[in-house]
Short mmCIF file of C-alpha atoms and ligand atoms in Angstrom, two decimals:
data_model
loop_
_atom_site.label_atom_id
_atom_site.label_comp_id
_atom_site.label_asym_id
_atom_site.label_seq_id
_atom_site.Cartn_x
_atom_site.Cartn_y
_atom_site.Cartn_z
CA MET A 1 -0.10 0.13 0.04
CA SER A 2 1.32 3.09 -0.99
CA LYS A 3 1.73 5.97 1.82
CA TYR A 4 -0.15 8.92 0.08
CA PRO A 5 -2.44 10.56 0.05
CA GLU A 6 -1.94 11.26 4.20
CA LEU A 7 -3.63 13.07 6.14
CA ILE A 8 -1.97 13.70 9.71
CA ILE A 9 -3.81 14.17 12.45
CA ASP A 10 -2.07 15.69 15.52
CA LEU A 11 -3.50 14.88 18.88
CA LYS A 12 -1.56 16.92 21.11
CA LYS A 13 -2.69 20.23 19.19
CA LEU A 14 -6.76 18.60 19.51
CA LYS A 15 -6.53 17.77 22.87
CA SER A 16 -4.67 21.72 23.36
CA ASN A 17 -7.60 23.27 21.05
CA ILE A 18 -10.27 21.16 23.29
CA ARG A 19 -8.90 22.28 26.44
CA GLN A 20 -9.02 25.99 25.25
CA VAL A 21 -12.27 25.71 24.52
CA LYS A 22 -13.65 23.85 27.20
CA ASN A 23 -11.96 26.29 29.74
CA LYS A 24 -12.90 29.22 28.12
CA CYS A 25 -16.76 27.65 28.32
CA MET A 26 -16.62 26.56 31.84
CA GLU A 27 -15.46 30.16 32.84
CA GLU A 28 -19.28 31.03 31.65
CA GLY A 29 -21.01 27.80 33.17
CA VAL A 30 -21.09 25.97 29.92
CA GLU A 31 -20.56 22.90 29.29
CA ILE A 32 -19.20 20.94 26.08
CA VAL A 33 -20.51 18.48 23.74
CA GLY A 34 -17.47 17.63 21.53
CA ILE A 35 -18.78 16.65 17.93
CA ILE A 36 -17.02 13.88 15.74
CA LYS A 37 -18.56 14.12 12.91
CA GLY A 38 -16.30 17.09 11.40
CA SER A 39 -13.87 14.54 11.44
CA SER A 40 -16.01 11.33 10.02
CA GLY A 41 -16.39 9.99 13.66
CA PHE A 42 -12.92 9.27 14.12
CA PHE A 43 -11.89 7.05 17.26
CA GLU A 44 -8.82 9.04 18.11
CA VAL A 45 -10.93 12.27 17.80
CA ALA A 46 -13.79 11.00 20.10
CA LYS A 47 -10.93 9.56 22.77
CA ALA A 48 -9.37 13.08 22.98
CA PHE A 49 -11.99 14.51 23.50
CA ASP A 50 -12.93 11.78 26.50
CA GLU A 51 -9.26 12.47 27.47
CA GLU A 52 -10.29 16.41 28.08
CA GLY A 53 -13.24 15.71 30.33
CA VAL A 54 -15.85 16.73 27.79
CA SER A 55 -19.60 16.46 29.41
CA TYR A 56 -20.64 14.38 26.12
CA ILE A 57 -19.57 13.08 23.06
CA GLY A 58 -21.99 14.04 20.53
CA SER A 59 -22.40 13.03 16.29
CA SER A 60 -24.90 12.80 13.87
CA ARG A 61 -24.77 9.65 12.79
CA VAL A 62 -25.10 6.73 15.20
CA GLU A 63 -22.53 4.37 12.83
CA GLN A 64 -19.79 7.34 14.26
CA LEU A 65 -20.96 6.53 18.15
CA GLU A 66 -21.63 2.58 18.17
CA PRO A 67 -17.79 2.18 18.16
CA LEU A 68 -17.37 4.19 21.07
CA VAL A 69 -19.93 2.21 23.38
CA GLY A 70 -17.59 1.15 26.51
CA LYS A 71 -14.52 2.58 25.26
CA VAL A 72 -15.79 6.77 26.30
CA LYS A 73 -16.22 7.78 29.66
CA ALA A 74 -18.43 10.48 28.04
CA PRO A 75 -22.46 9.88 27.48
CA LEU A 76 -22.92 9.66 23.97
CA MET A 77 -25.48 12.13 22.13
CA MET A 78 -27.10 11.52 18.81
CA ILE A 79 -27.09 15.15 17.41
CA ARG A 80 -29.21 14.72 14.16
CA ILE A 81 -33.13 14.16 14.91
CA PRO A 82 -33.22 9.98 14.62
CA MET A 83 -34.90 8.39 11.35
CA LEU A 84 -37.90 6.25 12.70
CA SER A 85 -36.12 3.48 11.49
CA GLU A 86 -33.00 3.43 13.55
CA VAL A 87 -34.97 3.74 17.47
CA SER A 88 -33.19 1.01 18.53
CA ASP A 89 -29.97 1.97 17.66
CA VAL A 90 -30.66 5.11 19.11
CA VAL A 91 -31.80 3.60 22.44
CA ARG A 92 -29.17 0.91 22.18
CA VAL A 93 -25.99 3.14 21.25
CA THR A 94 -26.94 6.88 22.39
CA ASP A 95 -27.67 8.15 26.04
CA ILE A 96 -29.20 10.98 24.77
CA SER A 97 -30.21 12.74 21.48
CA LEU A 98 -32.28 15.65 20.16
CA ASN A 99 -35.70 15.43 19.51
CA SER A 100 -38.45 17.33 17.16
CA GLU A 101 -41.12 14.63 16.64
CA ILE A 102 -43.94 13.48 18.90
CA GLU A 103 -43.89 10.28 16.49
CA VAL A 104 -40.23 9.43 17.23
CA LEU A 105 -40.60 10.34 21.02
CA LYS A 106 -43.21 8.05 21.25
CA ALA A 107 -40.91 5.29 19.00
CA LEU A 108 -37.84 6.42 21.18
CA ASN A 109 -40.01 5.60 24.14
CA GLU A 110 -41.55 2.69 23.59
CA GLU A 111 -37.85 1.01 22.18
CA ALA A 112 -36.18 2.23 25.51
CA LYS A 113 -38.94 0.02 27.43
CA LYS A 114 -37.76 -2.89 25.45
CA GLN A 115 -34.64 -2.25 26.01
CA ASP A 116 -35.46 -1.69 29.77
CA LYS A 117 -33.62 1.72 29.72
CA VAL A 118 -33.97 5.65 30.34
CA HIS A 119 -32.93 7.18 26.97
CA LYS A 120 -32.90 11.00 27.70
CA VAL A 121 -34.26 13.42 25.33
CA ILE A 122 -33.56 17.43 24.43
CA LEU A 123 -36.04 19.14 22.32
CA MET A 124 -35.35 21.50 19.41
CA LYS A 125 -36.67 24.68 18.94
CA ASP A 126 -35.96 26.10 15.39
CA LEU A 127 -34.88 30.08 16.19
CA GLY A 128 -35.40 30.40 12.69
CA ASP A 129 -32.28 29.17 10.86
CA LEU A 130 -35.14 26.97 9.78
CA ARG A 131 -33.52 23.24 9.58
CA GLU A 132 -34.55 20.84 12.80
CA GLY A 133 -37.03 22.06 15.67
CA PHE A 134 -40.11 22.71 16.79
CA TRP A 135 -41.62 25.86 15.22
CA SER A 136 -44.01 26.74 17.59
CA GLU A 137 -44.00 27.81 20.63
CA ASP A 138 -46.90 26.03 21.78
CA ASP A 139 -45.84 22.26 20.40
CA ILE A 140 -42.30 22.52 21.91
CA ILE A 141 -44.27 23.15 25.28
CA GLU A 142 -46.79 19.97 24.44
CA ALA A 143 -43.84 17.63 23.20
CA SER A 144 -42.10 18.62 26.36
CA LEU A 145 -45.71 17.67 29.03
CA LEU A 146 -46.03 14.48 26.81
CA VAL A 147 -42.36 13.30 27.54
CA GLU A 148 -42.70 14.60 31.65
CA ASN A 149 -45.96 13.02 32.28
CA ASP A 150 -46.60 10.29 29.54
CA LEU A 151 -43.27 8.97 28.07
CA SER A 152 -42.27 6.49 31.35
CA ASN A 153 -39.01 5.35 30.02
CA LEU A 154 -37.72 9.04 28.62
CA TYR A 155 -36.23 11.90 30.70
CA LEU A 156 -36.47 15.89 29.29
CA SER A 157 -33.28 17.21 30.07
CA GLY A 158 -33.89 20.14 28.85
CA ILE A 159 -34.01 22.52 25.16
CA GLY A 160 -31.75 23.06 22.41
CA THR A 161 -31.56 24.85 19.56
CA ASN A 162 -29.59 24.72 15.86
CA LEU A 163 -28.34 28.21 14.62
CA GLY A 164 -25.72 29.13 11.52
CA CYS A 165 -26.38 25.88 9.42
CA TYR A 166 -29.18 26.44 6.21
CA GLY A 167 -30.39 30.13 7.34
CA ALA A 168 -27.27 31.35 8.24
CA ILE A 169 -28.58 32.97 11.37
CA THR A 170 -26.80 34.46 13.69
CA PRO A 171 -27.21 32.96 17.37
CA THR A 172 -26.84 36.74 18.91
CA GLU A 173 -27.54 37.13 22.72
CA GLU A 174 -30.88 38.57 22.28
CA LYS A 175 -32.11 34.68 20.12
CA LEU A 176 -30.32 32.70 23.06
CA ASN A 177 -32.88 34.61 25.08
CA GLU A 178 -35.69 33.55 23.04
CA LEU A 179 -34.41 29.97 23.45
CA VAL A 180 -34.34 30.83 27.22
CA SER A 181 -37.76 32.25 27.50
CA VAL A 182 -39.13 28.66 25.86
CA ALA A 183 -37.03 26.61 28.91
CA GLU A 184 -38.42 28.80 31.49
CA LYS A 185 -42.28 28.45 30.13
CA ILE A 186 -41.63 24.62 30.07
CA GLU A 187 -39.99 24.68 33.63
CA ASP A 188 -43.27 26.39 34.37
CA LYS A 189 -45.49 24.02 32.95
CA ILE A 190 -43.71 21.14 34.50
CA GLY A 191 -42.87 22.60 38.03
CA ARG A 192 -38.99 21.95 37.64
CA LYS A 193 -35.97 23.15 36.15
CA LEU A 194 -34.51 21.87 33.06
CA ASP A 195 -30.89 20.32 32.87
CA ILE A 196 -29.39 20.96 29.63
CA ILE A 197 -30.51 24.57 27.66
CA SER A 198 -27.97 24.00 24.37
CA GLY A 199 -27.43 27.08 23.10
CA GLY A 200 -26.40 25.69 19.36
CA ALA A 201 -22.54 24.72 17.66
CA THR A 202 -19.61 26.45 17.57
CA THR A 203 -21.57 29.66 15.59
CA SER A 204 -22.31 30.02 19.16
CA LEU A 205 -18.87 30.48 21.07
CA PRO A 206 -17.91 34.51 20.27
CA ARG A 207 -21.31 35.12 23.42
CA ILE A 208 -18.26 32.96 25.32
CA PHE A 209 -15.70 35.34 23.88
CA GLU A 210 -17.97 38.63 24.75
CA LYS A 211 -19.38 36.71 27.63
CA ASN A 212 -22.46 37.70 27.14
CA MET A 213 -24.14 34.68 27.12
CA PRO A 214 -27.25 34.26 28.34
CA GLU A 215 -26.94 32.81 31.92
CA ARG A 216 -29.20 30.15 31.55
CA ILE A 217 -27.31 28.36 28.43
CA ASN A 218 -25.36 25.93 29.66
CA ASN A 219 -24.37 23.48 26.66
CA LEU A 220 -22.93 23.79 23.46
CA ARG A 221 -22.01 21.22 21.20
CA VAL A 222 -18.68 22.09 19.12
CA GLY A 223 -16.82 20.35 16.84
CA GLU A 224 -15.70 22.95 13.95
CA GLY A 225 -14.12 25.67 16.30
CA ILE A 226 -12.30 22.39 18.00
CA LEU A 227 -10.80 20.63 15.18
CA LEU A 228 -10.18 23.50 12.45
CA ALA A 229 -10.87 26.62 14.97
CA LYS A 230 -10.59 28.49 11.55
CA ASP A 231 -14.61 29.71 10.71
CA LEU A 232 -14.44 32.17 13.97
CA LYS A 233 -11.26 33.35 12.56
CA ASP A 234 -11.59 33.77 9.05
CA LEU A 235 -15.79 34.35 9.14
CA TRP A 236 -15.66 36.63 12.08
CA GLY A 237 -12.46 37.94 12.68
CA TYR A 238 -11.76 36.58 16.30
CA ASP A 239 -8.77 36.11 17.34
CA MET A 240 -8.27 32.72 17.39
CA SER A 241 -3.82 32.45 17.67
CA TYR A 242 -4.28 30.62 20.90
CA MET A 243 -5.72 27.52 19.35
CA TYR A 244 -3.93 24.86 16.47
CA GLN A 245 -5.57 25.34 12.96
CA ASP A 246 -3.70 22.87 11.69
CA VAL A 247 -4.63 19.92 13.62
CA PHE A 248 -5.39 18.51 10.15
CA LYS A 249 -2.44 18.27 7.28
CA LEU A 250 -3.06 16.41 3.93
CA ARG A 251 -0.05 15.45 2.32
CA CYS A 252 -0.21 14.09 -1.65
CA GLU A 253 2.70 12.98 -3.92
CA VAL A 254 3.62 14.60 -7.22
CA ILE A 255 3.78 12.06 -10.10
CA GLU A 256 4.30 14.64 -12.94
CA VAL A 257 6.41 17.89 -12.97
CA LYS A 258 6.00 19.32 -16.91
CA ASN A 259 6.16 22.66 -18.54
CA LYS A 260 2.91 22.72 -20.34
CA PRO A 261 0.58 25.49 -21.61
CA THR A 262 -1.73 26.72 -19.40
CA HIS A 263 -4.87 27.04 -22.31
CA PRO A 264 -6.23 24.09 -23.77
CA VAL A 265 -4.86 23.06 -26.85
CA GLY A 266 -7.91 22.06 -29.17
CA GLU A 267 -11.53 22.60 -29.47
CA ILE A 268 -12.90 23.06 -26.01
CA PHE A 269 -15.76 20.88 -24.72
CA VAL A 270 -16.71 20.02 -21.31
CA ASP A 271 -14.61 18.36 -18.54
CA ALA A 272 -15.00 15.03 -16.89
CA PHE A 273 -17.64 16.66 -14.71
CA GLY A 274 -19.79 17.94 -17.62
CA ASN A 275 -18.36 21.41 -16.31
CA LYS A 276 -17.71 24.41 -19.71
CA PRO A 277 -14.97 25.78 -17.80
CA THR A 278 -12.93 28.74 -19.16
CA TYR A 279 -9.03 29.21 -19.74
CA GLU A 280 -6.91 32.19 -18.98
CA ASP A 281 -4.08 31.66 -21.46
CA ARG A 282 -0.86 32.83 -19.17
CA GLY A 283 1.83 31.21 -21.75
CA ILE A 284 3.60 27.93 -21.15
CA ARG A 285 3.97 27.13 -16.85
CA ARG A 286 5.58 24.76 -14.71
CA ARG A 287 3.08 22.29 -13.20
CA ALA A 288 3.22 19.59 -10.82
CA LEU A 289 0.93 16.76 -11.10
CA LEU A 290 -0.69 15.11 -7.51
CA ALA A 291 -2.21 11.56 -6.90
CA ILE A 292 -4.68 12.54 -5.51
CA GLY A 293 -8.49 14.52 -6.93
CA LYS A 294 -12.05 15.49 -6.34
CA VAL A 295 -13.18 12.31 -5.49
CA ASP A 296 -11.36 12.66 -2.21
CA TYR A 297 -11.99 16.90 -1.07
CA ALA A 298 -15.09 17.19 -3.61
CA PHE A 299 -14.41 20.93 -3.51
CA THR A 300 -10.84 22.01 -5.32
CA ASP A 301 -11.75 26.05 -4.38
CA ASP A 302 -11.58 25.23 -0.78
CA LEU A 303 -8.17 23.49 -0.67
CA ILE A 304 -5.14 25.30 1.14
CA LEU A 305 -1.82 24.74 -0.44
CA ASN A 306 0.91 25.15 1.70
CA GLU A 307 4.02 25.71 -0.17
CA ASP A 308 5.59 28.90 -1.33
CA GLY A 309 4.97 30.86 -4.55
CA ALA A 310 2.26 27.56 -5.81
CA PHE A 311 -1.28 27.89 -6.24
CA ILE A 312 -3.55 25.07 -7.50
CA VAL A 313 -4.91 25.21 -10.89
CA GLY A 314 -7.73 22.62 -10.97
CA SER A 315 -8.68 19.11 -10.90
CA SER A 316 -10.23 15.97 -12.16
CA SER A 317 -11.44 12.64 -9.69
CA ASP A 318 -8.09 11.66 -9.25
CA HIS A 319 -5.76 14.41 -9.84
CA THR A 320 -5.17 18.13 -8.99
CA ILE A 321 -2.82 20.12 -10.86
CA VAL A 322 -0.65 22.37 -8.86
CA ASP A 323 1.58 25.84 -10.50
CA VAL A 324 4.41 25.85 -9.28
CA GLU A 325 6.59 27.97 -12.19
CA ASP A 326 7.10 30.80 -9.40
CA ALA A 327 7.59 28.24 -6.71
CA LYS A 328 10.95 28.94 -4.08
CA ARG A 329 11.20 25.45 -3.80
CA ASP A 330 12.32 23.24 -7.48
CA ILE A 331 9.52 20.37 -6.93
CA LYS A 332 10.47 17.28 -8.65
CA VAL A 333 8.48 14.26 -9.51
CA GLY A 334 8.33 12.14 -5.88
CA ASP A 335 8.03 15.60 -3.89
CA VAL A 336 5.40 15.71 -1.29
CA LEU A 337 3.17 18.91 -1.52
CA GLU A 338 1.10 19.91 2.26
CA PHE A 339 -2.74 21.45 2.51
CA ASP A 340 -4.27 22.11 5.02
CA LEU A 341 -8.16 21.69 5.42
CA CYS A 342 -11.34 23.94 6.10
CA TYR A 343 -14.81 22.03 6.98
CA SER A 344 -15.94 21.14 3.59
CA THR A 345 -12.39 19.05 3.13
CA MET A 346 -11.65 17.61 5.92
CA VAL A 347 -15.34 15.83 6.10
CA TYR A 348 -14.56 14.58 2.82
CA ILE A 349 -11.20 13.72 3.33
CA THR A 350 -11.51 12.18 6.59
CA ASN A 351 -13.98 10.06 4.92
CA SER A 352 -12.51 9.02 1.78
CA PRO A 353 -10.49 5.58 1.83
CA ASN A 354 -8.33 6.36 -0.48
CA ILE A 355 -6.57 8.55 2.32
CA LYS A 356 -3.82 7.13 4.31
CA LYS A 357 -5.10 8.51 8.28
CA VAL A 358 -1.76 8.96 10.15
CA PHE A 359 -2.22 10.14 14.22
CA ILE A 360 0.32 11.52 16.18
CA ASP A 361 0.61 12.59 19.46
C1 LIG B 401 -22.79 19.55 13.46
C2 LIG B 401 -23.64 20.21 14.26
C3 LIG B 401 -23.13 20.40 15.47
C4 LIG B 401 -21.59 21.19 15.69
O1 LIG B 401 -21.46 21.78 14.30
P1 LIG B 401 -19.66 22.85 13.96
O2 LIG B 401 -20.20 23.85 13.51
O3 LIG B 401 -18.71 21.55 13.80
O4 LIG B 401 -19.70 23.17 15.93
C5 LIG B 401 -23.62 20.86 16.59
N1 LIG B 401 -25.41 20.42 16.52
C6 LIG B 401 -26.26 20.15 15.50
C7 LIG B 401 -27.67 19.36 15.95
C8 LIG B 401 -24.79 19.57 14.73
O5 LIG B 401 -25.78 19.16 13.34
#
């Protein structure tokens, strides 16, 4: 088996990132769910979260949580609304799940009864991002009462919301106060305090940094902000210099280096993916061909090449073309070029069976 392409995952840097975010959140009375789906659920990543003492480990896929049963201390959280067809796995594998459908809650309750368990649930409130969650306040209150009073094998841990995913809605102090107000209405009706008010994901971390997280929000589900720590810097302008942005490094081998025209020669029709691209003619330039392609990372534009003077020209399924005309280094066949990842390329690369994964610590 070849050595490349390889993905280096630095668990020391990852653990440092986990500690930084966890400590900042702890100061504000917020516990962390370590979300592993961004790295396709790597066991080692889950272990790192566990060793740093996060309160829960969560994923959108039961399949990523299953290998962790009995291997980690943290309770496991299913963060995508369960499919009706997977409730038995959700109850068997996870301790707690996010929910938004009465029918699913009833099925989870029946299944928990069968497995002689009490399954915990967080009910999701949609505050405008328009992905999952109860839309009307009355509906989430009614569902809370149902869980609390009638579904004896479920325990209502609390409520939560998701923002900044589909609708790109910012988790402002105001938005999160809306969630707290719904929680307090539920508490009035059920006559007790909820354990968890889960105020979102990485995009809610600015409320921690700015110390304006509403008092009662006590849980965040964080993936990207720990694994990559890029978005809060690149998109929101926060100083993230105390975090490592290079937990993941992709290394690819050069298989051809030649001087070629920059404009294709002949009649241009469509490329490998049926697109009709345009090409800038920059004359003859030196380019390196890499043994990695779109099947591994899907989005060429999202790759971040770490090679002075070189830049990515394009790609097809299994090849990536890099312009090395002005590269500082004399790049030859057999050399290795390195890339940083962003969320989209991380998701694909970690999930690609072609990539060798190397964990260092
Ligand atoms: C993906 C996801 C998260 C984590 O998102 P990040 O941006 O990686 O922090 C949290 N909650 C839910 C419901 C999710 O689907």
